[in-house]
Coordinates of C-alpha atoms in Angstrom, one line a residue:
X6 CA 22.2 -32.0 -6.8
X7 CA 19.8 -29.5 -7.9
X8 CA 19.5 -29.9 -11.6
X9 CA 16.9 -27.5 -12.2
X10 CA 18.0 -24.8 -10.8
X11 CA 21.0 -22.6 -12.1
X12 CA 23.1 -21.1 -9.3
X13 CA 26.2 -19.3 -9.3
X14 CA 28.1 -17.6 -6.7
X15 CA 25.0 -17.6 -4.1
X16 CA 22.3 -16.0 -6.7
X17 CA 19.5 -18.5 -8.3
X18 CA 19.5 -17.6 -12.1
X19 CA 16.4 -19.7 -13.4
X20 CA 14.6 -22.7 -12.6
X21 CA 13.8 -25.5 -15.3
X22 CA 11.6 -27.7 -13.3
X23 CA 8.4 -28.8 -14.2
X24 CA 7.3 -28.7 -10.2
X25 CA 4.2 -26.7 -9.0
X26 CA 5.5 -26.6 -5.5
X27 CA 9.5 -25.0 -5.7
X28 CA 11.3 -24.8 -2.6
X29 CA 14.4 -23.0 -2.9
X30 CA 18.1 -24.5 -2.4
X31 CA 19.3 -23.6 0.8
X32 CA 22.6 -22.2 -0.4
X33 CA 20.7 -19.4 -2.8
X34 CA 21.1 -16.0 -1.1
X35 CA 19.4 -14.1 -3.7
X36 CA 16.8 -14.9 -6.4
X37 CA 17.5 -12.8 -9.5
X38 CA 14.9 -10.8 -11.3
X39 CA 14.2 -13.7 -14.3
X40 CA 13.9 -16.8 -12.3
X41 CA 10.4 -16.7 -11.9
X42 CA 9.4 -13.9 -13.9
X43 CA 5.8 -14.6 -15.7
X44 CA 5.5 -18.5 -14.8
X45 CA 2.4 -19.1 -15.0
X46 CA 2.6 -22.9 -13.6
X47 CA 4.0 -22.4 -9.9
X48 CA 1.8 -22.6 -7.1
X49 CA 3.8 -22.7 -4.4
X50 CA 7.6 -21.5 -3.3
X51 CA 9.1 -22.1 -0.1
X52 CA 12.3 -22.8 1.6
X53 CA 13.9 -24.7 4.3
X54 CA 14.6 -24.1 8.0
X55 CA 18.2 -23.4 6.8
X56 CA 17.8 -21.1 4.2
X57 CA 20.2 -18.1 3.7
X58 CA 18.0 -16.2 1.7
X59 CA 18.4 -12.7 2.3
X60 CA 17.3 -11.0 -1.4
X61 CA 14.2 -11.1 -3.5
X62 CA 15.3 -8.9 -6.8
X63 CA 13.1 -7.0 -8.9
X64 CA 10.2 -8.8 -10.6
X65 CA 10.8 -12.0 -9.4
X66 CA 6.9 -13.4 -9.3
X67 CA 6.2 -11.2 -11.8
X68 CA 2.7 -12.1 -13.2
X69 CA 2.7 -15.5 -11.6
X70 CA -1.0 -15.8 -12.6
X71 CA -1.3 -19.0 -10.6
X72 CA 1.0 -18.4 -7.0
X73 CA -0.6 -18.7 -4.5
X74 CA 1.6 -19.1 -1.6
X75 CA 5.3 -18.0 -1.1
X76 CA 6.9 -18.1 2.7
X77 CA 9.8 -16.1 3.1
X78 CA 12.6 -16.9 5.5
X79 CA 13.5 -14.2 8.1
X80 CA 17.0 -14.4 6.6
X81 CA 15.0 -12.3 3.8
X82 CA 16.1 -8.2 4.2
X83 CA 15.0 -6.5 1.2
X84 CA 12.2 -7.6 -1.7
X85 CA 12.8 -5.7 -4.7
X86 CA 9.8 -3.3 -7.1
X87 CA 7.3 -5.0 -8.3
X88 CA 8.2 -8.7 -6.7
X89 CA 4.7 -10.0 -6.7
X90 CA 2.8 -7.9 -9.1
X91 CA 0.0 -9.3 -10.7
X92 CA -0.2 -12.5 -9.0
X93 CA -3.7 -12.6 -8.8
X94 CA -4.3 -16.1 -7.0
X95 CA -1.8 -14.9 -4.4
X96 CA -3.8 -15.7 -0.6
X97 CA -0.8 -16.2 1.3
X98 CA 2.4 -14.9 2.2
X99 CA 4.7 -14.5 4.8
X100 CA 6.9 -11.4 5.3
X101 CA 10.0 -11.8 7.1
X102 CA 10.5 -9.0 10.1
X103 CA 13.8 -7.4 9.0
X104 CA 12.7 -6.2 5.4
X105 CA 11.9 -1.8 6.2
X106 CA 9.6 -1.3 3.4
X107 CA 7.1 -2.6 1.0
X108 CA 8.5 -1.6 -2.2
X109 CA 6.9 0.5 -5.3
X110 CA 4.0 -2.4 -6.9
X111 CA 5.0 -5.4 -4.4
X112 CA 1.1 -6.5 -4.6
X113 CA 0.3 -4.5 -7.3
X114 CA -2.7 -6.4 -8.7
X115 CA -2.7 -9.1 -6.1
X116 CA -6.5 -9.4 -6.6
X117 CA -6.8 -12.5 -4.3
X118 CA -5.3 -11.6 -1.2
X119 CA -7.3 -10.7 1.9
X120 CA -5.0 -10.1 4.7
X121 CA -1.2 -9.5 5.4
X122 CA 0.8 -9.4 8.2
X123 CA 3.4 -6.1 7.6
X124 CA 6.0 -6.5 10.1
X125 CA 6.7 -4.0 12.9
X126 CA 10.1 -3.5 11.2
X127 CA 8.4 -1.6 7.6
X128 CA 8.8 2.5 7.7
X129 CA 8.1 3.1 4.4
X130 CA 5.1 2.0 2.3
X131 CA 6.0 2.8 -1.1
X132 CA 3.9 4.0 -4.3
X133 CA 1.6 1.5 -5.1
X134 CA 2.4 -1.2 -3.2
X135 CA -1.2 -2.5 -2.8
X136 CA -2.8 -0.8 -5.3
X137 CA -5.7 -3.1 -6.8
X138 CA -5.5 -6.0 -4.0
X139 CA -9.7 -5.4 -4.2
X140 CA -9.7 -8.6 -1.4
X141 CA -8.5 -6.6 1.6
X142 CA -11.5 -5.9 3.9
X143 CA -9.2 -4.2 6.9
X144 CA -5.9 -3.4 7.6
X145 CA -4.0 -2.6 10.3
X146 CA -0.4 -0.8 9.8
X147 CA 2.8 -1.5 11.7
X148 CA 3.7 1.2 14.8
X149 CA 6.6 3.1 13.3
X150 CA 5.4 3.7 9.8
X151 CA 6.3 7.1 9.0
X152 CA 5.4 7.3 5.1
X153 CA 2.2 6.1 3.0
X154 CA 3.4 6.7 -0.8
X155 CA 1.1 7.6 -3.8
X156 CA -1.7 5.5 -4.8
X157 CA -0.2 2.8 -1.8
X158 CA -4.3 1.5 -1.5
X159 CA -5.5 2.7 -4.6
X160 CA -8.2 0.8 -6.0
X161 CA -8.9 -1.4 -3.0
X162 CA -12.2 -1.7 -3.2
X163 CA -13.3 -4.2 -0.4
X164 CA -11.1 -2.3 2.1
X165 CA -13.4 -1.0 5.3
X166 CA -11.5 0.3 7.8
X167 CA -7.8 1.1 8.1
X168 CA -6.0 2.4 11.3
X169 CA -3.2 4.6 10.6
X170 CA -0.9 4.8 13.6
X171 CA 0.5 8.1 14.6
X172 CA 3.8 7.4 13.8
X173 CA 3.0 8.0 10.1
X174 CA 3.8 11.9 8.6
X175 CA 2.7 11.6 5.4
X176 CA -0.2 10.4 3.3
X177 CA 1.0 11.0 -0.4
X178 CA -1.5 11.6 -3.1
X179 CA -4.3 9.0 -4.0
X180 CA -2.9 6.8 -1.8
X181 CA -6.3 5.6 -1.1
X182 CA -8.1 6.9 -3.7
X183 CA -11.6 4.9 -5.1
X184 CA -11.4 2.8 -2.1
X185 CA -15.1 2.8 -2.5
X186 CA -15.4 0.9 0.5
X187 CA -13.9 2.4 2.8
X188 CA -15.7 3.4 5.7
X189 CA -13.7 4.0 9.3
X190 CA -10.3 5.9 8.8
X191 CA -8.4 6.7 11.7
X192 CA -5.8 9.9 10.8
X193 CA -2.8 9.9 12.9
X194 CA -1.9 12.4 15.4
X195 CA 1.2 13.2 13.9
X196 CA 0.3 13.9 10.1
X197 CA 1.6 16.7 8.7
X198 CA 0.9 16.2 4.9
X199 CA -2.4 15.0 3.0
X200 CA -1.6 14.3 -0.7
X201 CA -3.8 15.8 -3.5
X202 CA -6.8 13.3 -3.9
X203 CA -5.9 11.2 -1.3
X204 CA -8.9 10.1 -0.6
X205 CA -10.8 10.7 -4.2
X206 CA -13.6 8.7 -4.6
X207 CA -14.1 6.9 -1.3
X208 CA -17.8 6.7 -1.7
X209 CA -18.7 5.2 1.6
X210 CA -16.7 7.5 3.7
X211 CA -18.9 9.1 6.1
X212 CA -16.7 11.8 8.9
X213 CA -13.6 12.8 8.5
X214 CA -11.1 14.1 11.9
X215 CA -7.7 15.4 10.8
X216 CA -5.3 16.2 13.6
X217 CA -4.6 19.3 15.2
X218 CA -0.4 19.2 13.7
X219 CA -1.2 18.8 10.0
X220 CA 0.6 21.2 8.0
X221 CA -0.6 20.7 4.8
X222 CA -3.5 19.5 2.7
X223 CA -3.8 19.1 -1.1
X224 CA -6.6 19.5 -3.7
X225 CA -9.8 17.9 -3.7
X226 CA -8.8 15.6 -0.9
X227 CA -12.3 14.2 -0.5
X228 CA -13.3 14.9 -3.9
X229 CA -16.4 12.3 -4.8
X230 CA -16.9 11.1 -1.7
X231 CA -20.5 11.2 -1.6
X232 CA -21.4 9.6 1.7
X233 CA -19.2 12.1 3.8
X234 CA -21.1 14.4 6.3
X235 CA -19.0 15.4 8.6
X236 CA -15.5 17.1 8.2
X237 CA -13.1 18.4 11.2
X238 CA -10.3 20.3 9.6
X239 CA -8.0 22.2 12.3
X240 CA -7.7 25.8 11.6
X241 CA -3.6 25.8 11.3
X242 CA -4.2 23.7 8.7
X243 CA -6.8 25.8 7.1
X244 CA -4.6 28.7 7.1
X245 CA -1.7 26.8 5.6
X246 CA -3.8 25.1 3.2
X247 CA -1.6 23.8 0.2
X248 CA -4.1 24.3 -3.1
X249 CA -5.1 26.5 -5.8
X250 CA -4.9 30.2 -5.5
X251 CA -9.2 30.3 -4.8
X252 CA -8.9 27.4 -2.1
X253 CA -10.0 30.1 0.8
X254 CA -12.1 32.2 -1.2
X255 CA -15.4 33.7 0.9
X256 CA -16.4 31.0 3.6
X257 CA -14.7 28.2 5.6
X258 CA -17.6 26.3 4.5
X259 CA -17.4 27.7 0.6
X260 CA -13.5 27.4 0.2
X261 CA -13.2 24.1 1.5
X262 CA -16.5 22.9 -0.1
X263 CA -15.6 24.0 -3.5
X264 CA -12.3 22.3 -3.7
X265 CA -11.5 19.9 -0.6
X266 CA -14.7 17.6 -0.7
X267 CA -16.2 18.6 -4.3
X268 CA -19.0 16.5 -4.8
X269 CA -18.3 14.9 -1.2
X270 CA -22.2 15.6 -0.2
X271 CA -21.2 17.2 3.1
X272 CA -23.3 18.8 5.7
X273 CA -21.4 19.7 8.3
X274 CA -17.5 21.7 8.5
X275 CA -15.9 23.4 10.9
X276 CA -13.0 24.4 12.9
X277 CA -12.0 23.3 16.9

């Protein structure tokens, strides 16, 4: 019935069709890590209302160079590293609202893709997830987020404003690094860590609030970030400041000059 595709106990193992538009068998529960891997030719993959769908392996889309839409069932609960990396015509997809994270290089290289809809269910945005997707302008991140992993938004250089909801504890290092875009970032009440170079680069960044609860900030944070003027950094955080040994040497204004926004341009720091 479905001669180009190779099935066996639920899991779709390749597809020989010559079609530009695939839509999956509904009896496929789980597309292995080769069936699509590196084809340059598909456009297009969806399935039907009655899909049972429920796992995207590793590398599936791999370097599809010329995807550019997939829509995923809800049935879907996990999508695997690096599922859509390099697709760089990829403008739409739809994420089902029971998968909990965006895994390590989902969109890695998704250069093409503007906007996403991250369901409220995702916790955990893993290390470079979005890293290089230079299309999105904005993004707005799901109420019980509680991670942001290493270089997450690296690289997203059309990215303006992003609102971080408080739910979200850590922002790992250069997870937004040379975002040179970026302009408006709202920090969430409850951070409590700020990864080394987070923010590295973000040359259009101009004022910079951190919450009262953070616990820890690492080096050169706002390193390069030539447009930034003003900096509110609690002082609990400046006492439990996570850096080199010289972090806190002589002024508030010197130690977190010298290190925290090197090269940032800054004319105004201080403390509540």
């Amino acid at each position: 019935m479905h001669s180009d595709f190779e099935i066996e106990d639920g899991v779709l193992l390749s597809y020989s069709g010559e079609s530009r538009e695939v839509v999956i068998p509904d009896e496929v529960r789980e597309l292995s890590s080769t069936v699509f891997y590196e084809r340059s030719d598909i456009v297009t993959v969806k399935t039907s209302g009655n899909s049972m769908l429920s796992k995207i392996d590793n590398n599936v889309f791999y370097n599809c160079s010329s995807l550019e839409s997939a829509m995923l069932p809800g049935t879907v609960r996990s999508i695997g590293v690096s599922a859509f990396y390099n697709c760089t015509t990829l403008r739409d997809v739809t994420l089902p609202d029971r998968i909990t994270k965006i895994n390590c290089g989902m969109f890695e290289g998704c250069r093409s893709l503007s906007s996403l809809n991250i369901p409220q269910s995702v916790t955990q945005i893993c290390d470079s997830a979005f890293t290089d997707c230079v299309s999105f302008t904005d993004i707005k991140l799901p109420e019980g987020l509680s991670e942001i992993g290493q270089q997450a938004f690296e690289g997203c250089t059309g990215l303006i404003s992003v609102t971080i909801p408080d739910t979200v504890n850590i922002i790992a290092k250069q997870a937004f690094s040379d975002c040179t875009s970026l302009k408006y970032i709202t920090f969430p009440l409850g951070l409590k860590s700020l990864g080394t170079r987070a923010f590295f680069g973000c040359t259009a960044l101009g004022s910079v609030f951190l919450p009262d609860g953070i616990e820890q900030i690492g080096t050169s944070v706002f390193e390069n970030c030539s447009s930034l003027e003003q900096v509110h950094i609690p002082e609990i955080a400046g006492e439990n400041y996570i850096g080199s040994k010289d972090q806190f040497f002589g002024t508030p204004y010197k130690k977190k000059k010298n290190h925290l926004c090197r090269n940032c341009g800054a004319k105004l720091f201080w403390y509540p």
